[in-house]
Short mmCIF file of C-alpha atoms in Angstrom, two decimals:
data_model
loop_
_atom_site.label_atom_id
_atom_site.label_comp_id
_atom_site.label_asym_id
_atom_site.label_seq_id
_atom_site.Cartn_x
_atom_site.Cartn_y
_atom_site.Cartn_z
CA MET M 1 0.17 -0.08 0.07
CA ARG M 2 1.46 3.57 -0.65
CA GLY M 3 2.42 6.19 1.66
CA ASN M 4 -0.65 7.85 3.60
CA PRO M 5 -1.94 10.33 0.81
CA LEU M 6 -4.73 11.65 3.13
CA SER M 7 -5.80 15.12 2.31
CA GLU M 8 -8.18 17.03 3.57
CA PRO M 9 -12.00 15.68 2.10
CA ALA M 10 -13.01 17.87 -1.09
CA SER M 11 -15.40 20.44 -0.42
CA SER M 12 -17.63 19.41 -3.60
CA GLY M 13 -17.06 16.17 -3.79
CA PRO M 14 -14.21 14.50 -6.05
CA SER M 15 -14.98 13.90 -9.69
CA HIS M 16 -14.91 9.92 -9.69
CA PRO M 17 -13.33 8.03 -12.81
CA ALA M 18 -16.29 6.32 -15.02
CA GLU M 19 -17.73 3.45 -12.79
CA PRO M 20 -17.14 0.93 -15.69
CA ARG M 21 -13.40 1.91 -15.83
CA LEU M 22 -13.37 1.35 -11.76
CA ASP M 23 -15.26 -1.89 -11.87
CA GLU M 24 -12.53 -3.03 -14.36
CA THR M 25 -9.94 -1.40 -11.80
CA MET M 26 -11.95 -3.31 -8.86
CA ARG M 27 -11.76 -6.58 -10.67
CA ARG M 28 -7.78 -6.50 -11.44
CA VAL M 29 -7.87 -5.75 -7.48
CA ALA M 30 -9.81 -8.98 -6.48
CA CYS M 31 -7.23 -10.64 -8.90
CA GLY M 32 -4.24 -9.38 -6.77
CA ASP M 33 -3.07 -6.12 -9.15
CA LYS M 34 -1.35 -3.99 -6.91
CA GLU M 35 -1.13 -1.28 -9.59
CA ALA M 36 -4.72 -1.61 -9.65
CA PHE M 37 -4.98 -1.44 -6.07
CA THR M 38 -2.98 2.09 -6.06
CA ALA M 39 -5.40 3.24 -8.80
CA LEU M 40 -8.11 2.34 -6.62
CA TYR M 41 -6.70 3.98 -3.68
CA ASP M 42 -6.40 6.99 -5.33
CA ALA M 43 -10.10 7.01 -6.85
CA VAL M 44 -11.85 6.12 -3.38
CA VAL M 45 -9.85 7.96 -0.68
CA ASP M 46 -10.80 10.95 -0.67
CA THR M 47 -14.40 9.99 -0.52
CA VAL M 48 -13.66 7.77 2.52
CA PHE M 49 -12.01 10.09 4.54
CA GLY M 50 -14.84 12.68 4.19
CA ILE M 51 -17.11 10.02 5.54
CA VAL M 52 -15.17 8.64 8.20
CA LEU M 53 -14.20 12.18 9.91
CA LYS M 54 -17.55 13.32 9.55
CA VAL M 55 -18.49 10.23 11.76
CA VAL M 56 -15.33 9.71 14.17
CA ARG M 57 -14.83 13.41 14.43
CA ASP M 58 -11.10 12.93 15.34
CA ARG M 59 -8.40 13.37 12.20
CA ALA M 60 -6.26 10.79 13.57
CA GLN M 61 -8.42 8.47 14.04
CA SER M 62 -9.95 8.90 10.97
CA GLU M 63 -6.88 8.46 9.57
CA GLU M 64 -6.49 4.99 10.93
CA VAL M 65 -9.98 4.18 9.90
CA VAL M 66 -9.54 4.74 6.30
CA GLN M 67 -6.74 2.63 6.46
CA GLU M 68 -8.42 -0.10 7.92
CA VAL M 69 -11.27 0.71 4.84
CA MET M 70 -8.56 0.37 2.66
CA ILE M 71 -7.42 -2.56 3.46
CA ASP M 72 -10.84 -4.21 3.57
CA LEU M 73 -11.44 -3.27 -0.10
CA TRP M 74 -8.34 -4.51 -0.77
CA ARG M 75 -9.26 -8.00 1.01
CA ARG M 76 -12.97 -7.98 0.02
CA ALA M 77 -12.51 -7.20 -3.58
CA PRO M 78 -13.15 -10.48 -5.07
CA ARG M 79 -16.97 -9.95 -3.15
CA TYR M 80 -17.17 -6.99 -4.96
CA ASP M 81 -20.94 -7.10 -7.41
CA PRO M 82 -21.28 -4.29 -9.48
CA GLY M 83 -24.80 -5.16 -9.75
CA LYS M 84 -25.28 -4.26 -6.42
CA GLY M 85 -23.77 -0.91 -6.51
CA SER M 86 -20.64 1.44 -8.03
CA VAL M 87 -17.65 1.03 -6.16
CA HIS M 88 -17.81 4.23 -4.41
CA ALA M 89 -20.69 3.28 -3.05
CA TRP M 90 -19.50 0.34 -1.65
CA ALA M 91 -16.30 1.97 -0.35
CA ALA M 92 -18.53 4.39 1.27
CA MET M 93 -20.76 1.69 3.06
CA LEU M 94 -17.35 -0.12 4.19
CA ALA M 95 -16.25 3.21 5.50
CA HIS M 96 -19.43 4.40 7.44
CA ARG M 97 -19.39 0.95 8.81
CA ARG M 98 -15.91 0.86 10.33
CA ALA M 99 -16.28 4.34 11.64
CA VAL M 100 -19.24 3.66 13.42
CA ASP M 101 -17.63 0.50 14.75
CA ARG M 102 -14.64 2.83 15.66
CA VAL M 103 -17.07 4.98 17.59
CA ARG M 104 -18.87 2.37 19.45
CA SER M 105 -15.88 0.80 20.25
CA ALA M 106 -14.53 3.76 21.90
CA GLU M 107 -17.84 4.60 23.67
CA ALA M 108 -17.61 0.52 25.32
CA ALA M 109 -13.99 1.27 26.15
CA ALA M 110 -15.07 4.68 27.94
CA HIS M 111 -17.72 2.49 29.97
CA ARG M 112 -15.55 -0.16 31.21
CA ASP M 113 -13.19 2.40 32.60
CA HIS M 114 -15.79 3.85 34.21
CA ASP M 115 -17.55 0.97 35.76
CA HIS M 116 -13.64 -0.21 36.63
CA ALA M 117 -13.30 3.28 38.11
CA VAL M 118 -16.42 2.68 40.33
CA ARG M 119 -15.07 -0.70 41.43
CA ASP M 120 -12.10 0.49 42.60
CA HIS M 121 -13.37 3.14 44.68
CA GLN M 122 -15.83 0.88 46.78
CA ARG M 123 -14.82 0.54 50.28
CA PRO M 124 -13.02 -2.86 50.61
CA TYR M 125 -15.72 -4.06 53.14
CA ASP M 126 -18.51 -3.38 51.02
CA ASP M 127 -18.19 -7.02 49.32
CA VAL M 128 -18.10 -9.07 52.28
CA ALA M 129 -20.87 -6.81 54.33
CA GLU M 130 -23.31 -7.45 51.26
CA ARG M 131 -22.86 -11.37 51.47
CA VAL M 132 -22.88 -11.23 54.73
CA GLU M 133 -26.21 -9.40 54.94
CA SER M 134 -27.55 -11.18 51.92
CA ARG M 135 -27.20 -14.57 53.47
CA LEU M 136 -27.51 -14.21 57.32
CA GLN M 137 -29.73 -13.83 59.84
CA SER M 138 -29.07 -10.72 61.99
CA GLN M 139 -29.55 -13.24 65.10
CA GLN M 140 -26.53 -15.41 63.85
CA VAL M 141 -24.41 -12.16 63.14
CA ARG M 142 -24.70 -11.21 66.58
CA ARG M 143 -23.40 -14.53 67.81
CA CYS M 144 -20.69 -14.59 65.48
CA MET M 145 -19.56 -11.06 66.37
CA LYS M 146 -19.40 -12.19 70.49
CA GLN M 147 -16.76 -14.16 69.15
CA LEU M 148 -14.38 -11.50 68.12
CA THR M 149 -11.99 -9.92 70.10
CA ASP M 150 -13.12 -6.59 71.20
CA ILE M 151 -11.32 -4.33 68.78
CA GLN M 152 -12.24 -6.64 66.08
CA ARG M 153 -15.70 -6.07 67.20
CA GLN M 154 -15.28 -2.66 67.74
CA ALA M 155 -13.63 -1.83 64.34
CA VAL M 156 -16.35 -4.55 62.40
CA THR M 157 -19.36 -2.37 63.97
CA LEU M 158 -18.02 0.97 62.94
CA ALA M 159 -17.13 -0.37 59.41
CA TYR M 160 -20.40 -2.50 58.90
CA TYR M 161 -23.08 -0.84 60.78
CA GLN M 162 -22.07 3.00 60.60
CA GLY M 163 -19.93 3.05 57.20
CA LEU M 164 -16.69 4.16 58.27
CA THR M 165 -13.57 4.11 56.34
CA TYR M 166 -10.84 1.84 57.48
CA ARG M 167 -9.19 5.50 58.38
CA GLU M 168 -12.18 7.27 59.96
CA VAL M 169 -12.33 3.77 62.28
CA ALA M 170 -8.95 4.27 63.11
CA GLN M 171 -9.20 8.25 64.19
CA THR M 172 -12.55 6.94 66.22
CA LEU M 173 -10.71 4.05 68.22
CA GLY M 174 -7.50 6.02 68.34
CA THR M 175 -5.54 3.20 67.06
CA PRO M 176 -2.81 3.21 64.13
CA LEU M 177 -4.43 2.42 60.73
CA PRO M 178 -2.31 -0.78 59.88
CA THR M 179 -3.58 -2.40 62.91
CA VAL M 180 -7.12 -1.12 62.38
CA LYS M 181 -6.57 -2.87 58.78
CA THR M 182 -4.83 -5.84 60.41
CA ARG M 183 -7.70 -6.34 63.24
CA MET M 184 -10.50 -5.50 60.65
CA ARG M 185 -9.19 -8.04 57.99
CA ASP M 186 -8.72 -10.93 60.80
CA GLY M 187 -12.18 -10.11 62.26
CA LEU M 188 -13.78 -10.41 58.80
CA ILE M 189 -12.50 -13.72 58.25
CA ARG M 190 -13.85 -14.85 61.65
CA LEU M 191 -16.90 -13.90 61.00
CA ARG M 192 -17.15 -15.29 57.44
CA ASP M 193 -15.97 -18.65 58.95
CA CYS M 194 -18.48 -18.71 61.76
CA MET M 195 -21.27 -17.96 59.93
CA GLY M 196 -20.09 -20.41 56.83
CA VAL M 197 -20.02 -17.91 54.30
CA THR M 198 -17.66 -19.37 51.45
CA ALA M 199 -14.89 -16.88 49.54
#
């Protein structure tokens, strides 16, 4: 494939070669003719770029998508059927499809990043607390809480019932943060084991 001859899309639409001649060019591309592909590239690249840029709205990404479309044209050339439309119409359809796919992919990635960020900001005791609350009766919770040490019970109570963070629990109890984290972890493990919650 040639270098990157992408230019600004023509404002009034390019003057297309006669379609019968372009159909013949496409037939030669389908046979693996690289010179024919160069001619095809020159004939449709401005049209493809204009369509892609209108959908993607980012020049750098649009240039990437155009290259993907041109590769599609090369690979799919044997499937081209002149009876179903012109070469330009086919290239435009591939360009629009690729551009929409790129936008959807970017949106999906943004949603995944957002969901990941939300999960990362959940408090570390939330998962255990939710499982405990959904699976166990309050009476069993109270019975198991009695098996914890005083500081474990205080830490778990402040976090579970009052929704404090580890740092807030440490400040409330006047205990170093690493100690609170260790006691909280040990307390939650003992609670989980007492209640028969599997990891």
